[in-house]
Each structure stands twice: as structure tokens, then as C-alpha cells.
Short mmCIF file of C-alpha atoms (C1' of nucleotides) in Angstrom, two decimals:
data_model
loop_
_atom_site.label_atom_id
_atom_site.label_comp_id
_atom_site.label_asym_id
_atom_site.label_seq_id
_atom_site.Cartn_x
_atom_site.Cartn_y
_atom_site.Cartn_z
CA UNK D 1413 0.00 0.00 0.00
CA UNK D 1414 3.02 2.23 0.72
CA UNK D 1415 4.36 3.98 -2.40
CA UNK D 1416 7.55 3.33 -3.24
CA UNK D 1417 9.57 6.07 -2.28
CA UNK D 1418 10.97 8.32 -5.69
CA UNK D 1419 14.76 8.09 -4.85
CA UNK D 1420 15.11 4.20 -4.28
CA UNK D 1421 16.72 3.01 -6.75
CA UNK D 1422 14.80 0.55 -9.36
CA UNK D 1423 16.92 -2.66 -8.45
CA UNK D 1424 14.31 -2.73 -5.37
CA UNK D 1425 11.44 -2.09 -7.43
CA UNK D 1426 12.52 -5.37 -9.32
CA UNK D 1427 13.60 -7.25 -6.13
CA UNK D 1428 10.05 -6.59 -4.74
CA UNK D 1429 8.54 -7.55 -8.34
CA UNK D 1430 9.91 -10.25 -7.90
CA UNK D 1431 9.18 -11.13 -4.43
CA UNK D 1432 5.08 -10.20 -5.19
CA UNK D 1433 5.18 -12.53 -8.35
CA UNK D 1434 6.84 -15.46 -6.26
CA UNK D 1435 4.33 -14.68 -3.36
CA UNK D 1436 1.22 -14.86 -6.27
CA UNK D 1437 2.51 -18.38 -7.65
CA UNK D 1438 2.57 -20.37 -4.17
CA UNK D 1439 -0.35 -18.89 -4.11
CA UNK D 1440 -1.83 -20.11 -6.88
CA UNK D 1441 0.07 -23.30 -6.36
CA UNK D 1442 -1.53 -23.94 -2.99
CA UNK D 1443 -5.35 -22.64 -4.60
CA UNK D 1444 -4.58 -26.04 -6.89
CA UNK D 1445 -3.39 -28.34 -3.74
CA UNK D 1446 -6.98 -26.95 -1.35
CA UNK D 1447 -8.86 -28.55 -4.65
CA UNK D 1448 -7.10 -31.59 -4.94
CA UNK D 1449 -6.83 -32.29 -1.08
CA UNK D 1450 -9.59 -30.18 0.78
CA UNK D 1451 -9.51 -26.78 2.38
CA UNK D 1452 -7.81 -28.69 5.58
CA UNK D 1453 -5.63 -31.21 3.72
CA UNK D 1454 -3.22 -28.26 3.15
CA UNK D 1455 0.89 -29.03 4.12
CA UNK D 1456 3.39 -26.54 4.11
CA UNK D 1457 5.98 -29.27 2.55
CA UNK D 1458 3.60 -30.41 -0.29
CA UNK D 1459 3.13 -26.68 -1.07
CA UNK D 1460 6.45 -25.72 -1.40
CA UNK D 1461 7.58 -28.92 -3.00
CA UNK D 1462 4.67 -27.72 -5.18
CA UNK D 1463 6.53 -24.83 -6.26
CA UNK D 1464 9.99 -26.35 -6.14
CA UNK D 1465 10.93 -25.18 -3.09
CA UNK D 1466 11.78 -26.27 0.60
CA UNK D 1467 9.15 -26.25 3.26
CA UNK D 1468 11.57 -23.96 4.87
CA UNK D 1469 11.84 -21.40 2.22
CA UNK D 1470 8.02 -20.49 2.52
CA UNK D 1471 8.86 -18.24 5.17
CA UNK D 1472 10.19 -16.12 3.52
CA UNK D 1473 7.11 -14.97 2.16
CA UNK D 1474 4.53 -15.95 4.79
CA UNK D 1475 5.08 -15.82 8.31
CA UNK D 1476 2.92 -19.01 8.85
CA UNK D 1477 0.61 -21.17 7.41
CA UNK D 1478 -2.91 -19.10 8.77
CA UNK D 1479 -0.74 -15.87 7.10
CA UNK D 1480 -0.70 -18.40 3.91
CA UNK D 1481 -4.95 -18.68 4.25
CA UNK D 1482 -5.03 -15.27 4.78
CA UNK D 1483 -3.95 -14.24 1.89
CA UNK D 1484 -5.75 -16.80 0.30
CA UNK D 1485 -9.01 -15.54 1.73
CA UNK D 1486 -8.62 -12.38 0.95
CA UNK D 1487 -7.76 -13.67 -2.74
CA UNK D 1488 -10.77 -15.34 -3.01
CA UNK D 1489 -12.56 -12.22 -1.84
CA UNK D 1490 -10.75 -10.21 -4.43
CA UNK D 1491 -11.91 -12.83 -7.10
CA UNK D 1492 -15.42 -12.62 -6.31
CA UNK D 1493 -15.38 -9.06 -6.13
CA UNK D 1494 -14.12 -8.51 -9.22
CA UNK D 1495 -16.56 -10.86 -10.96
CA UNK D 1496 -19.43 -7.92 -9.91
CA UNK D 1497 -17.26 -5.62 -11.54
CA UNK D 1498 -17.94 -6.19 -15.05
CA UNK D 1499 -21.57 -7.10 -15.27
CA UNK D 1500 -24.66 -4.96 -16.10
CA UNK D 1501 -26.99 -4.61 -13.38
CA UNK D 1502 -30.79 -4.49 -15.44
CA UNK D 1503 -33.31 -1.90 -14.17
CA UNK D 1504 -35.78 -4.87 -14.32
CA UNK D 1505 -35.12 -5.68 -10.13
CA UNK D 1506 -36.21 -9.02 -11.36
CA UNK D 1507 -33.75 -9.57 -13.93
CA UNK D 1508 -30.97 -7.64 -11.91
CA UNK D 1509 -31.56 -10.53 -8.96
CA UNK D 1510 -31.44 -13.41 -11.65
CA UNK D 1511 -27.59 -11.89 -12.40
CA UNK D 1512 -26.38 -11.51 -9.17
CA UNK D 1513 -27.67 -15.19 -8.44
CA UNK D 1514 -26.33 -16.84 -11.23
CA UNK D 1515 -22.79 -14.62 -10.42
CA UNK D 1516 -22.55 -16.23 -6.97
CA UNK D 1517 -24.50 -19.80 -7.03
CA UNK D 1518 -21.71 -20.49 -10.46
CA UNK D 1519 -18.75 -18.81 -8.70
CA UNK D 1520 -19.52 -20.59 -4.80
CA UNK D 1521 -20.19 -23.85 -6.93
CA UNK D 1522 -16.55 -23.56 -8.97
CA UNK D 1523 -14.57 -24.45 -5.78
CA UNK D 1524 -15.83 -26.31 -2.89
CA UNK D 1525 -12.23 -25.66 -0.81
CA UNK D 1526 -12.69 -21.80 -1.67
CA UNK D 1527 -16.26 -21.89 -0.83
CA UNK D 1528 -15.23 -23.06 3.04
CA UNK D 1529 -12.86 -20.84 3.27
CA UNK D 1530 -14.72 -17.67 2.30
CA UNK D 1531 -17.97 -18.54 3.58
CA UNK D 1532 -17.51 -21.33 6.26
CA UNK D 1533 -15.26 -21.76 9.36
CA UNK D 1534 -13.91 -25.21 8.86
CA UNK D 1535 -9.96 -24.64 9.88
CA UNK D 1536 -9.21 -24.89 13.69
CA UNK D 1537 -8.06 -21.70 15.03
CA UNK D 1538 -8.01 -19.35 11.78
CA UNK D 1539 -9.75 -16.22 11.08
CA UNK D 1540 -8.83 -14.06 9.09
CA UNK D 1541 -6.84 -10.75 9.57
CA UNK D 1542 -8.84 -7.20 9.95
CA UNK D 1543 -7.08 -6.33 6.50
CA UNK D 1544 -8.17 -9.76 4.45
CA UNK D 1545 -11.85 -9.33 6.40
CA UNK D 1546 -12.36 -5.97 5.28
CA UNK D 1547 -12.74 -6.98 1.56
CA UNK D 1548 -15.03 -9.96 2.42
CA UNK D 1549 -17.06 -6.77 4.00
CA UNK D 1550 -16.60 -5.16 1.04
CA UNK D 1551 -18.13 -7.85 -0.79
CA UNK D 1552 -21.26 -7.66 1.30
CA UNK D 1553 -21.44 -4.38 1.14
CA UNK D 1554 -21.40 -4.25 -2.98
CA UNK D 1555 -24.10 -7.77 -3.17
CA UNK D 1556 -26.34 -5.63 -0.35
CA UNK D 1557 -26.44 -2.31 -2.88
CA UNK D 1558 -27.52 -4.22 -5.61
CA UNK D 1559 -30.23 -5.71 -3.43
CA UNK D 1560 -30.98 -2.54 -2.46
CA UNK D 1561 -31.27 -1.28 -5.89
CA UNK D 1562 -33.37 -4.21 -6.56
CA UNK D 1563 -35.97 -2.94 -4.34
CA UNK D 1564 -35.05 -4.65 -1.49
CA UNK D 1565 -35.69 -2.97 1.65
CA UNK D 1566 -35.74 -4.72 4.80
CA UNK D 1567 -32.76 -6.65 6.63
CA UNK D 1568 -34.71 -9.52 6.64
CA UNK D 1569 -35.57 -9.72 3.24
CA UNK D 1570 -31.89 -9.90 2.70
CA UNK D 1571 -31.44 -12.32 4.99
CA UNK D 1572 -33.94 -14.34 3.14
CA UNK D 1573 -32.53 -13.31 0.21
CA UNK D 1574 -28.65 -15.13 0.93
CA UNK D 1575 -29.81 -17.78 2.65
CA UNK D 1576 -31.64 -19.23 -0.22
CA UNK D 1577 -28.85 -18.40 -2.97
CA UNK D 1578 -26.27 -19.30 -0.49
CA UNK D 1579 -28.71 -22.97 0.18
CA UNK D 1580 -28.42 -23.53 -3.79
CA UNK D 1581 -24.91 -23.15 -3.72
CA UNK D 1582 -24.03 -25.38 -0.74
CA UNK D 1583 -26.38 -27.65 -2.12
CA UNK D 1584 -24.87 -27.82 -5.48
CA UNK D 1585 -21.35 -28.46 -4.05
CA UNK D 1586 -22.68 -30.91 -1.60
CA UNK D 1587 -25.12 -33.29 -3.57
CA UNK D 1588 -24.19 -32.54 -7.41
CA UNK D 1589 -20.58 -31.21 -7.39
CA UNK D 1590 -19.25 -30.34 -10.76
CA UNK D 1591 -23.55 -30.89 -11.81
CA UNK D 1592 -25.83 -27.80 -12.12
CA UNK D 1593 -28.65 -30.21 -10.89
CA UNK D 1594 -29.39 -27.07 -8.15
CA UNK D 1595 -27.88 -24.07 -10.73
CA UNK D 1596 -30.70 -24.97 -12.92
CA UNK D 1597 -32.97 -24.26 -10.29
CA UNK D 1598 -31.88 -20.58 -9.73
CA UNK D 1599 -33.82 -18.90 -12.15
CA UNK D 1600 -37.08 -20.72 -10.53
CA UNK D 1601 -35.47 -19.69 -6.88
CA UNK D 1602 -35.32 -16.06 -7.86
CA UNK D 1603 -39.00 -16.00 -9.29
CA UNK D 1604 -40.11 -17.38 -6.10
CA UNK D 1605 -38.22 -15.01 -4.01
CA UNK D 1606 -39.04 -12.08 -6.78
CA UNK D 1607 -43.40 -13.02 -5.94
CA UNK D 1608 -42.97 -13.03 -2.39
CA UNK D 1609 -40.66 -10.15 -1.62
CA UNK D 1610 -41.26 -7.61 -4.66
CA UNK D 1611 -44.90 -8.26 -4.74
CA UNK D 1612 -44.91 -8.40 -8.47
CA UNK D 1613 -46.18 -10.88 -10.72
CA UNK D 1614 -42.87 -12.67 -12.13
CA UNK D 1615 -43.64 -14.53 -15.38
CA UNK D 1616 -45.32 -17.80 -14.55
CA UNK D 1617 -43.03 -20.89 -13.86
CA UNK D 1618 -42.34 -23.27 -16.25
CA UNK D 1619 -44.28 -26.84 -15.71
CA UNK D 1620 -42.47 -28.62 -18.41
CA UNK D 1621 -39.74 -30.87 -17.58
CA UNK I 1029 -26.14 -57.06 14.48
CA UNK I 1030 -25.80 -60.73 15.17
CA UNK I 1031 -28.04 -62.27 17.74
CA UNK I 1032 -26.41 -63.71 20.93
CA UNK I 1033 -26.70 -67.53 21.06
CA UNK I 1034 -28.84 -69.16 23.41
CA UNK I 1035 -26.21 -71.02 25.01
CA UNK I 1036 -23.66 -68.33 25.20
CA UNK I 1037 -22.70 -67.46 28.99
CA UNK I 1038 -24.26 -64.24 30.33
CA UNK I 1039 -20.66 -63.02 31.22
CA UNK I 1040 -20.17 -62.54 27.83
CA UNK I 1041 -23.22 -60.14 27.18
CA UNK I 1042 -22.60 -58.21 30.12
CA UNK I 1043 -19.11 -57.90 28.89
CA UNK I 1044 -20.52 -56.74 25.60
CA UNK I 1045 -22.95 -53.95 27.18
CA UNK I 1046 -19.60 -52.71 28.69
CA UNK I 1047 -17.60 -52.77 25.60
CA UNK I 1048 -21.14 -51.06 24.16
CA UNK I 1049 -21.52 -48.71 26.99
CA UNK I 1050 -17.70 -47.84 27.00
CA UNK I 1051 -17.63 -47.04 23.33
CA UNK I 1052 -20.34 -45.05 23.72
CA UNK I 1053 -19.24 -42.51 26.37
CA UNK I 1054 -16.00 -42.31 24.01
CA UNK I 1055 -18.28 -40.88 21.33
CA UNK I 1056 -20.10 -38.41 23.43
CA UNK I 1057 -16.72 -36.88 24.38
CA UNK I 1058 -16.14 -36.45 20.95
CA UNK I 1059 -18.97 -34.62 20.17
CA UNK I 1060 -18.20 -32.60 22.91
CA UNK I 1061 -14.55 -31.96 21.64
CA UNK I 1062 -15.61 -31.36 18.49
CA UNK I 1063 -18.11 -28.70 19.25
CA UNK I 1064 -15.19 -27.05 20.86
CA UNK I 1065 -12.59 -27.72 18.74
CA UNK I 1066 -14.02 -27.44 15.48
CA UNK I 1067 -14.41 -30.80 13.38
CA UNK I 1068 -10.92 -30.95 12.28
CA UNK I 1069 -9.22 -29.97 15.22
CA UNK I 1070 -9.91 -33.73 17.37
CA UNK I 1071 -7.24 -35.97 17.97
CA UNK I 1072 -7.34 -39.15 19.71
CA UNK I 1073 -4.89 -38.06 22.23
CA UNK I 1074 -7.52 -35.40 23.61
CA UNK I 1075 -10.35 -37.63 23.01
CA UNK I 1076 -8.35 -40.52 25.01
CA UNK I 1077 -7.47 -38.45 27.83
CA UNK I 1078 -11.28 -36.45 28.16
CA UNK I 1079 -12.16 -40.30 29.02
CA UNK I 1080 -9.35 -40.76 31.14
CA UNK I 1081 -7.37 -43.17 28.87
CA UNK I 1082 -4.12 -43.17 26.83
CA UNK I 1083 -4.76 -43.10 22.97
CA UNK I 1084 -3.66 -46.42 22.30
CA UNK I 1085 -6.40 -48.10 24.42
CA UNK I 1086 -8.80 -46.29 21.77
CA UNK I 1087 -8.03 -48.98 19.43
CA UNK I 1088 -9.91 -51.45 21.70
CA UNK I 1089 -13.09 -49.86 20.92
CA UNK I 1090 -11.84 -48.30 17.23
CA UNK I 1091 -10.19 -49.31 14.38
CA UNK I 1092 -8.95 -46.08 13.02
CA UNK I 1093 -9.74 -42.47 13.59
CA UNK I 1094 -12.26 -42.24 10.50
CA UNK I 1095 -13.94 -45.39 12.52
CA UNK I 1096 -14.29 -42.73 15.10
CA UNK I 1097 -15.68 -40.18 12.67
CA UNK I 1098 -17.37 -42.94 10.63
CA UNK I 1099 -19.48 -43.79 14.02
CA UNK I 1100 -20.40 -40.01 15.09
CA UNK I 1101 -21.72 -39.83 11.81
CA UNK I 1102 -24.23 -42.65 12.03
CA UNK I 1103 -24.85 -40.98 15.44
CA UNK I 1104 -25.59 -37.76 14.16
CA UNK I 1105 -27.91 -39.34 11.67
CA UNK I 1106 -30.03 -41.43 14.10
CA UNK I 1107 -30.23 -38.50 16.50
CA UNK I 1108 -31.84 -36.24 13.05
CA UNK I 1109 -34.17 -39.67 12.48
CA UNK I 1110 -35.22 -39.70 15.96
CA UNK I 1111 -36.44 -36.05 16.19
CA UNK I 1112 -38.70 -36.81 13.49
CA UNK I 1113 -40.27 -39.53 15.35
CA UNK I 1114 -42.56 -38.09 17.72
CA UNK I 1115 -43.68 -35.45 15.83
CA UNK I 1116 -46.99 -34.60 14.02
CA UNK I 1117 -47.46 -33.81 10.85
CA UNK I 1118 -50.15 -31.93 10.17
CA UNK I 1119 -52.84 -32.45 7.67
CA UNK I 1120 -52.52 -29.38 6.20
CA UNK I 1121 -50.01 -28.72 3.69
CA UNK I 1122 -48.22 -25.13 4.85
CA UNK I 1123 -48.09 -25.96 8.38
CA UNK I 1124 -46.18 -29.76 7.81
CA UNK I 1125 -43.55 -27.99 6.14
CA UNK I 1126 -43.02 -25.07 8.43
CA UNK I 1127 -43.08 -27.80 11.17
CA UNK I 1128 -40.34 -29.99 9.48
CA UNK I 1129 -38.16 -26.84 8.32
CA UNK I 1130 -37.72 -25.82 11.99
CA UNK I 1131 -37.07 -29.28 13.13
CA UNK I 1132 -34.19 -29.06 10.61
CA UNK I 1133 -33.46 -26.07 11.02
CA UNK I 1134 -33.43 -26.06 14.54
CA UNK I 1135 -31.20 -29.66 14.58
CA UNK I 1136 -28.41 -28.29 12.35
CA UNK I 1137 -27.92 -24.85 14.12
CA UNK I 1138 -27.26 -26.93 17.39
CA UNK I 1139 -23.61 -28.13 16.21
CA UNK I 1140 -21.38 -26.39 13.79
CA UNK I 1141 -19.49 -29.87 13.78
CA UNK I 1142 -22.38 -31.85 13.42
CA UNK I 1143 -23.28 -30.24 9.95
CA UNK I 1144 -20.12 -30.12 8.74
CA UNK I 1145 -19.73 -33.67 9.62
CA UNK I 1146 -23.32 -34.64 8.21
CA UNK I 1147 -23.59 -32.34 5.37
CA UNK I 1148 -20.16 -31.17 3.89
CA UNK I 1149 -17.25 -33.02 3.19
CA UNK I 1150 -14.93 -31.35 5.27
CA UNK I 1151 -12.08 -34.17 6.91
CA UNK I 1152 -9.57 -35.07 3.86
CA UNK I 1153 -10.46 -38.45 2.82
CA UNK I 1154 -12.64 -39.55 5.15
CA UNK I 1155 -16.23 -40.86 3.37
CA UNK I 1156 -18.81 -42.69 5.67
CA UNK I 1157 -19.39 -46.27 5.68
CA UNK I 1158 -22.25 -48.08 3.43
CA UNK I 1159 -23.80 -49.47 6.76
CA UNK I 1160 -23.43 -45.45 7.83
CA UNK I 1161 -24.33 -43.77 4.97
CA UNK I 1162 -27.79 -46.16 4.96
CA UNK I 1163 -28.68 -43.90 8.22
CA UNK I 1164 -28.31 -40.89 5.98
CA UNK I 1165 -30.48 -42.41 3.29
CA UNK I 1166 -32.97 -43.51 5.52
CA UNK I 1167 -33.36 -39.38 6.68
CA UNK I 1168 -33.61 -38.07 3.13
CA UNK I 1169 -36.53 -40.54 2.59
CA UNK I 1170 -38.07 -39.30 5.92
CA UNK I 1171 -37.95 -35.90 4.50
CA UNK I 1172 -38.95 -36.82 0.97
CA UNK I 1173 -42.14 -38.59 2.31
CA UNK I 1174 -43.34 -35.64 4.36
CA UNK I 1175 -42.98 -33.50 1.63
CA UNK I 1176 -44.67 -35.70 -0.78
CA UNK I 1177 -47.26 -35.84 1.70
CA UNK I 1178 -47.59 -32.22 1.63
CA UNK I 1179 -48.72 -32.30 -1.91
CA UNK I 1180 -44.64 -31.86 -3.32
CA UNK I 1181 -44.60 -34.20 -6.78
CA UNK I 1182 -41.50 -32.44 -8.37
CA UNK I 1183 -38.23 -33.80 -7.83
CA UNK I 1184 -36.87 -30.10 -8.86
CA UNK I 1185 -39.15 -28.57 -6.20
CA UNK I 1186 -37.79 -31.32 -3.65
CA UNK I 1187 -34.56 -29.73 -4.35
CA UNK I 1188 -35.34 -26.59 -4.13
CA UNK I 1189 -37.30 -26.93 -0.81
CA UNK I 1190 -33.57 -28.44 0.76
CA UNK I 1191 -31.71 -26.06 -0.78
CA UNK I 1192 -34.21 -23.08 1.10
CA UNK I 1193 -33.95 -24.89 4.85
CA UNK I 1194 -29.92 -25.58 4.11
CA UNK I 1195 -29.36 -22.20 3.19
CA UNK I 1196 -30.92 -20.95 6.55
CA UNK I 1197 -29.33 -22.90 8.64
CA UNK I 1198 -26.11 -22.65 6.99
CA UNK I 1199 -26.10 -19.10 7.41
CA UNK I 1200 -27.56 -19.53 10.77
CA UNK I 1201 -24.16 -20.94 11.97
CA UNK I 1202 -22.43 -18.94 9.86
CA UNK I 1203 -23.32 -15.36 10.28
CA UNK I 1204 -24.93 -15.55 13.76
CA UNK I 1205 -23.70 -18.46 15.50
CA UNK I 1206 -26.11 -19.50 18.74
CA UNK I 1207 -28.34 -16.82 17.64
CA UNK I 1208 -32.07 -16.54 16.08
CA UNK I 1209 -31.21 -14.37 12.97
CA UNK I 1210 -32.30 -16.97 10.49
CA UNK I 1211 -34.30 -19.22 12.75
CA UNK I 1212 -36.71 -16.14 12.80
CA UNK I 1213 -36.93 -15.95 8.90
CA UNK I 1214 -38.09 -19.98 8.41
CA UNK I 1215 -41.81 -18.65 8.57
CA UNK I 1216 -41.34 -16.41 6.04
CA UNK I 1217 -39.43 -18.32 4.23
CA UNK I 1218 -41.90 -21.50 4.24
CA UNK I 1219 -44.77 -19.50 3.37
CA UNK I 1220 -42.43 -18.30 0.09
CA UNK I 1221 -42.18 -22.02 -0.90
CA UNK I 1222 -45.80 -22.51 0.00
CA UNK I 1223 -46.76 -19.96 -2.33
CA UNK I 1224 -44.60 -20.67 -5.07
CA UNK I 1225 -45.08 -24.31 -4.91
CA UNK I 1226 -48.10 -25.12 -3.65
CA UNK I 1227 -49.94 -22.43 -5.38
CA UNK I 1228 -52.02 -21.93 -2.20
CA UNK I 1229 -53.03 -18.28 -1.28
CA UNK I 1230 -50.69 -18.84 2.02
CA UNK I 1231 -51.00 -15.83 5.00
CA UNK I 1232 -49.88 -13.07 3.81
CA UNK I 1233 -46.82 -11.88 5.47
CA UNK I 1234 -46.59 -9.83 8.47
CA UNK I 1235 -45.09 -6.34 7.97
CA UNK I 1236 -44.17 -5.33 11.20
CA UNK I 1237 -41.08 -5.18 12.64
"C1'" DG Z 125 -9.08 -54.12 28.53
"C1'" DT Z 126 -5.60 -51.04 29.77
"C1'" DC Z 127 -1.22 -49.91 30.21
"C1'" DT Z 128 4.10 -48.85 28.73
"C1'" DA Z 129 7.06 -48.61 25.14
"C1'" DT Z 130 7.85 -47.50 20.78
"C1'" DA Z 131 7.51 -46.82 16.03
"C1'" DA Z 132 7.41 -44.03 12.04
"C1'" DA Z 133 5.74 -40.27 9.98
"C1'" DT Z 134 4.30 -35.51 9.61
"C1'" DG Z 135 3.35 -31.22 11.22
"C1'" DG Z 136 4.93 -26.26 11.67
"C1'" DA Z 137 8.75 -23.47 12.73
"C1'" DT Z 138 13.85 -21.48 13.78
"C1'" DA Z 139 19.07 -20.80 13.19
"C1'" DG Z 140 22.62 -20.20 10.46
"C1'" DA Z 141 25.66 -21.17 6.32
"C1'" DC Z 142 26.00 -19.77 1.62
"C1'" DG T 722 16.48 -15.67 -1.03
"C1'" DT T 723 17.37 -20.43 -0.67
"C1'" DC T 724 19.38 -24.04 1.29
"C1'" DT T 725 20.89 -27.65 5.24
"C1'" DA T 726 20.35 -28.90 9.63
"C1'" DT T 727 17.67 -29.21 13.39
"C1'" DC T 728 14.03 -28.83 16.82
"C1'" DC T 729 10.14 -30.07 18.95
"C1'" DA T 730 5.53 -31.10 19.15
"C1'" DT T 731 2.03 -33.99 17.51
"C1'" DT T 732 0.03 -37.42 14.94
"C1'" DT T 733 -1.78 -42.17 14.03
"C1'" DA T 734 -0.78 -46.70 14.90
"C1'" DT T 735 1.44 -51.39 16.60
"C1'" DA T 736 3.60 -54.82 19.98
"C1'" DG T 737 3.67 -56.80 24.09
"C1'" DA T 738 3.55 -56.83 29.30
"C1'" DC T 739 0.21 -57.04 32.96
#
DNA sequence: GTCTATAAATGGATAGAC
DNA sequence: GTCTATCCATTTATAGAC
């Protein structure tokens, strides 16, 4: 966060390139090993070995292994947050909720590892740090203003609203991994939640198979 | 599973109810370990010594740690079958499934652990027995017959009726742990479903605070 | 059925040479 | 910045005495 001050020379710019793009692959090396193994099936030695490295030599770059799924959660965080970037939110609130379902049942049901992670506290003794939380807040904060433009009101209603896209994407993960046996049933979720909470008439549901 | 012979010594069957009764109390220590140290974070040296053994005399009464795991999860299973046991289901359509969501509801916000252990897979390469997993079986097919019951033909609906009661409760541990947050919204959220699903003019929903 | 002893591996982490 | 060496705790699990 610190800008680099003008009169260091550029050999530490590079050095701390460097260091950053390191940093970013055992991260990316250890996003691969939390799919392969599980959120908690996670070892310092098969990470570094994973990037050629001694278990030893990870510390130069994190200070422990919760520092490692810190960073990792805030990643994650990052990742999600930037998937809201790019998409049009409709004026229909109807058709804006549809997105921003779709966005998070498909992203949550990618990655079951990242999903417990952001979302669940399954690793003894972690949480993450003030800095990495902030952007999971951030993430709220940006899914609660879309809501919000939606229509949407109350707390509660919110409430409502998560658990029930948050259900289909546990669900998913849980029952049907790598399926869309519950991701086809978002567009029906949102209608339902659409009738009851908007008050409008949402197009009629489909009764065909 | 076996019966006892006729002519087999009473000695051995009281030796049996000990080995039974034993076993037992080792399991409800680890429930109570796990709700305090998260479902990854038991060993069998803490679970030996909270029943005032060493570890090694586990292996009288378990084969392996996932045994241990393998066993709570049968457990956790029979205790969800049981609670539907004694209760009514009413005749009327809306009010069986707002019963059964906060029996579910209700059972899965008790134990962080528990649902983890029941509903996600969270322990690296642990899977539950066929004998175990039979339990779970027989649960969904409690569930799926009340719903029927309550007028539910679609297997799509089904799915989206679990994914509505997971999602609460998931975010019941998750957001407000030993709190009512989401417990409070199941009414709401049941007469949503009702509506949607059942096509029944349900209450309409109170607007107060 | 429980213990002691012990194995054999793995875990995360530190010190210091290069 | 990476390595070797090392530490120390912890893990699951087995063998055998009592």
C-alpha cells in the first residue's frame, strides 16, 4: 500500500517484483493443492515442493501457514469481487436478482475448498486478519447495494434473500458437485423469491420438464 | 447385528454392554470436543485423555480415527431420524412444512461440527461407511415422504425446498452463531415455498417489525 | 481391557551457512 | 532468497507386558 519512495533506486522495485510474483505463484500453487486435497488437507511441505521449493523457504514470504490462508481468503474475496465488476446490473429488479444469483451460485459452486474458506469456518483456530476481512465486507457491502437497488428494503428480506442463494450453492457443491442439478434451479429460486418479496407478478413458472 | 446364542454365557453379554456402553461414552466426548474444537481440530490423544485413557487403548473400541468419525456420523444421523419420530405432521399442507423446516433447522444450528460432519465433506479423505451412509439415506426418505405428503410431486421442487432450509441454517451458523437471525426468517421463508409451490393463497406476510 | 514402550511419519517453525 | 540442519511437538498406529 506504501508507495515506493521516488529516490530508491529501481533494483528494489525489481527485487520486490519479484518477491510479489513469487508470493502470487505459491499462491496459486496452494489454490490447486486446497482442490485436490480439501480446504484442511493443506501441508506446508507439499506446497512448497509444489513450487519447487523447501518447506523452509516459505517463510520467507509468509510468516505461517494461517498468514498463507489469509492471503488466500482475501484472494478469493478479491476474485469474487471482481466478478461484480464487469456485469450490467438491469433496471428490471427481477432480472438484476437473476444476475447476481447466477454470479454467486456459479462462482460458490466452482470451488468447494474456496467456498469453506470464504464462507464457512472449517480450519481450527483461523480467522482471518482485519485487512483480508475488510474486503469480504466489502463484498457484502457491494451484493447488499444491488439488493438494495433491486428494491429490497428490509434486513430480513436480505437475509432471506442469501440464505436461499447461499442454500443452492451449498447444495450444489454438496449433492451434485461439478452438476448444475441445483444451478438450474436458480432462475425458478429467484421468481419465487421475486413473488414473495417484490410483490410483483414474475412470469409464470415453467411446468415442463 | 448378530443375535447372541442361546447357550452363550451371560458373562459374555454383560461384557458386551460394557464394551457397548464404553464405546459409547467415548463418542459423546467427541462430540463434545468437536463442538469445541471445530471438526478438524480432534485428535485421539484429547479424546483418550477427556475419558481418562491413553490413545492407544482407543483402538480397543476403534479401528482407526475415520472409525471414530465414521461412528459419530451414524450418530448424528439417528439422532436427526429420531427427532422426526414423535412429531406430528399436520394435515394441512403449509403448516407440515413449516413444522419440518424448523425441526431441521433447529437440529443443524445446534452443532457447527455436526453439519459439517453430516452435510459437507470437510475431513480429507474420510467418506462414511455403506452401513453409515444407509442412516443418511434412511433421513432423506423421511424428508422426501413428508414433503410428498404435503402435496410436493416435483423432484426439482424437492430440491429446491432443501436447498431453502440448508441455506438458513447454513447461514444460521455462519453469520450468527447460537443466535435466532435466520431461525426467525423460516416462517417467512416456508410461506415463500408454499406460495410458489403449492400455489395456495398462504397468510400473507406480516409487515411489522 | 488397559497400560508402557515404541515406532514411524508428519506437522509447523527457527538458526545459520551460503 | 534459498538451502541444510535441526528442533520439537504432535500425529496415528502397533507390539507386548500385565
Amino acid at each position: 500500500m506504501a508507495s515506493t519512495t521516488p529516490a530508491e533506486p529501481r533494483r528494489r522495485d525489481r527485487r520486490r517484483a519479484r518477491h510479489e510474483a513469487t508470493k502470487q505463484e505459491i499462491l496459486d500453487a496452494a489454490w490447486q493443492l486446497l482442490r485436490a486435497d480439501g480446504l484442511n488437507g493443506l501441508s506446508l511441505r507439499a506446497l512448497a515442493h509444489a513450487v519447487d521449493m523447501e518447506p523452509q523457504s516459505l517463510y520467507t514470504y509468509f510468516a505461517s501457514k494461517h498468514a498463507v490462508y489469509d492471503h488466500l481468503f482475501a484472494d478469493g474475496n478479491r476474485e469474487l469481487l471482481a466478478r461484480f465488476e464487469p456485469i450490467e446490473i438491469s433496471d428490471d429488479p427481477h432480472e438484476a436478482l437473476r444476475t447476481i444469483a447466477r454470479l454467486f451460485v456459479t462462482f460458490v459452486a466452482e470451488d468447494q475448498a474456496r467456498y469453506e474458506l470464504l464462507f464457512l469456518r472449517t480450519i481450527p483456530d483461523f480467522e482471518p486478519s482485519p485487512e483480508s476481512y475488510a474486503i469480504a465486507v466489502e463484498v457484502f457491502a457491494k451484493g447488499h447495494s444491488v439488493l438494495t437497488a433491486a428494491g429490497l428494503g428490509d434486513d430480513a428480506d436480505f437475509d432471506l434473500w442469501t440464505a436461499l442463494v447461499a442454500g443452492l450453492a451449498s447444495q450444489q457443491l454438496a449433492n451434485d458437485p461439478g452438476g448444475d442439478r441445483y444451478i438450474r434451479l436458480i432462475d425458478d429460486a429467484v421468481a419465487m423469491f421475486a413473488e414473495h418479496v417484490l410483490g410483483k407478478q414474475a412470469p409464470k413458472r415453467d411446468t415442463n420438464a
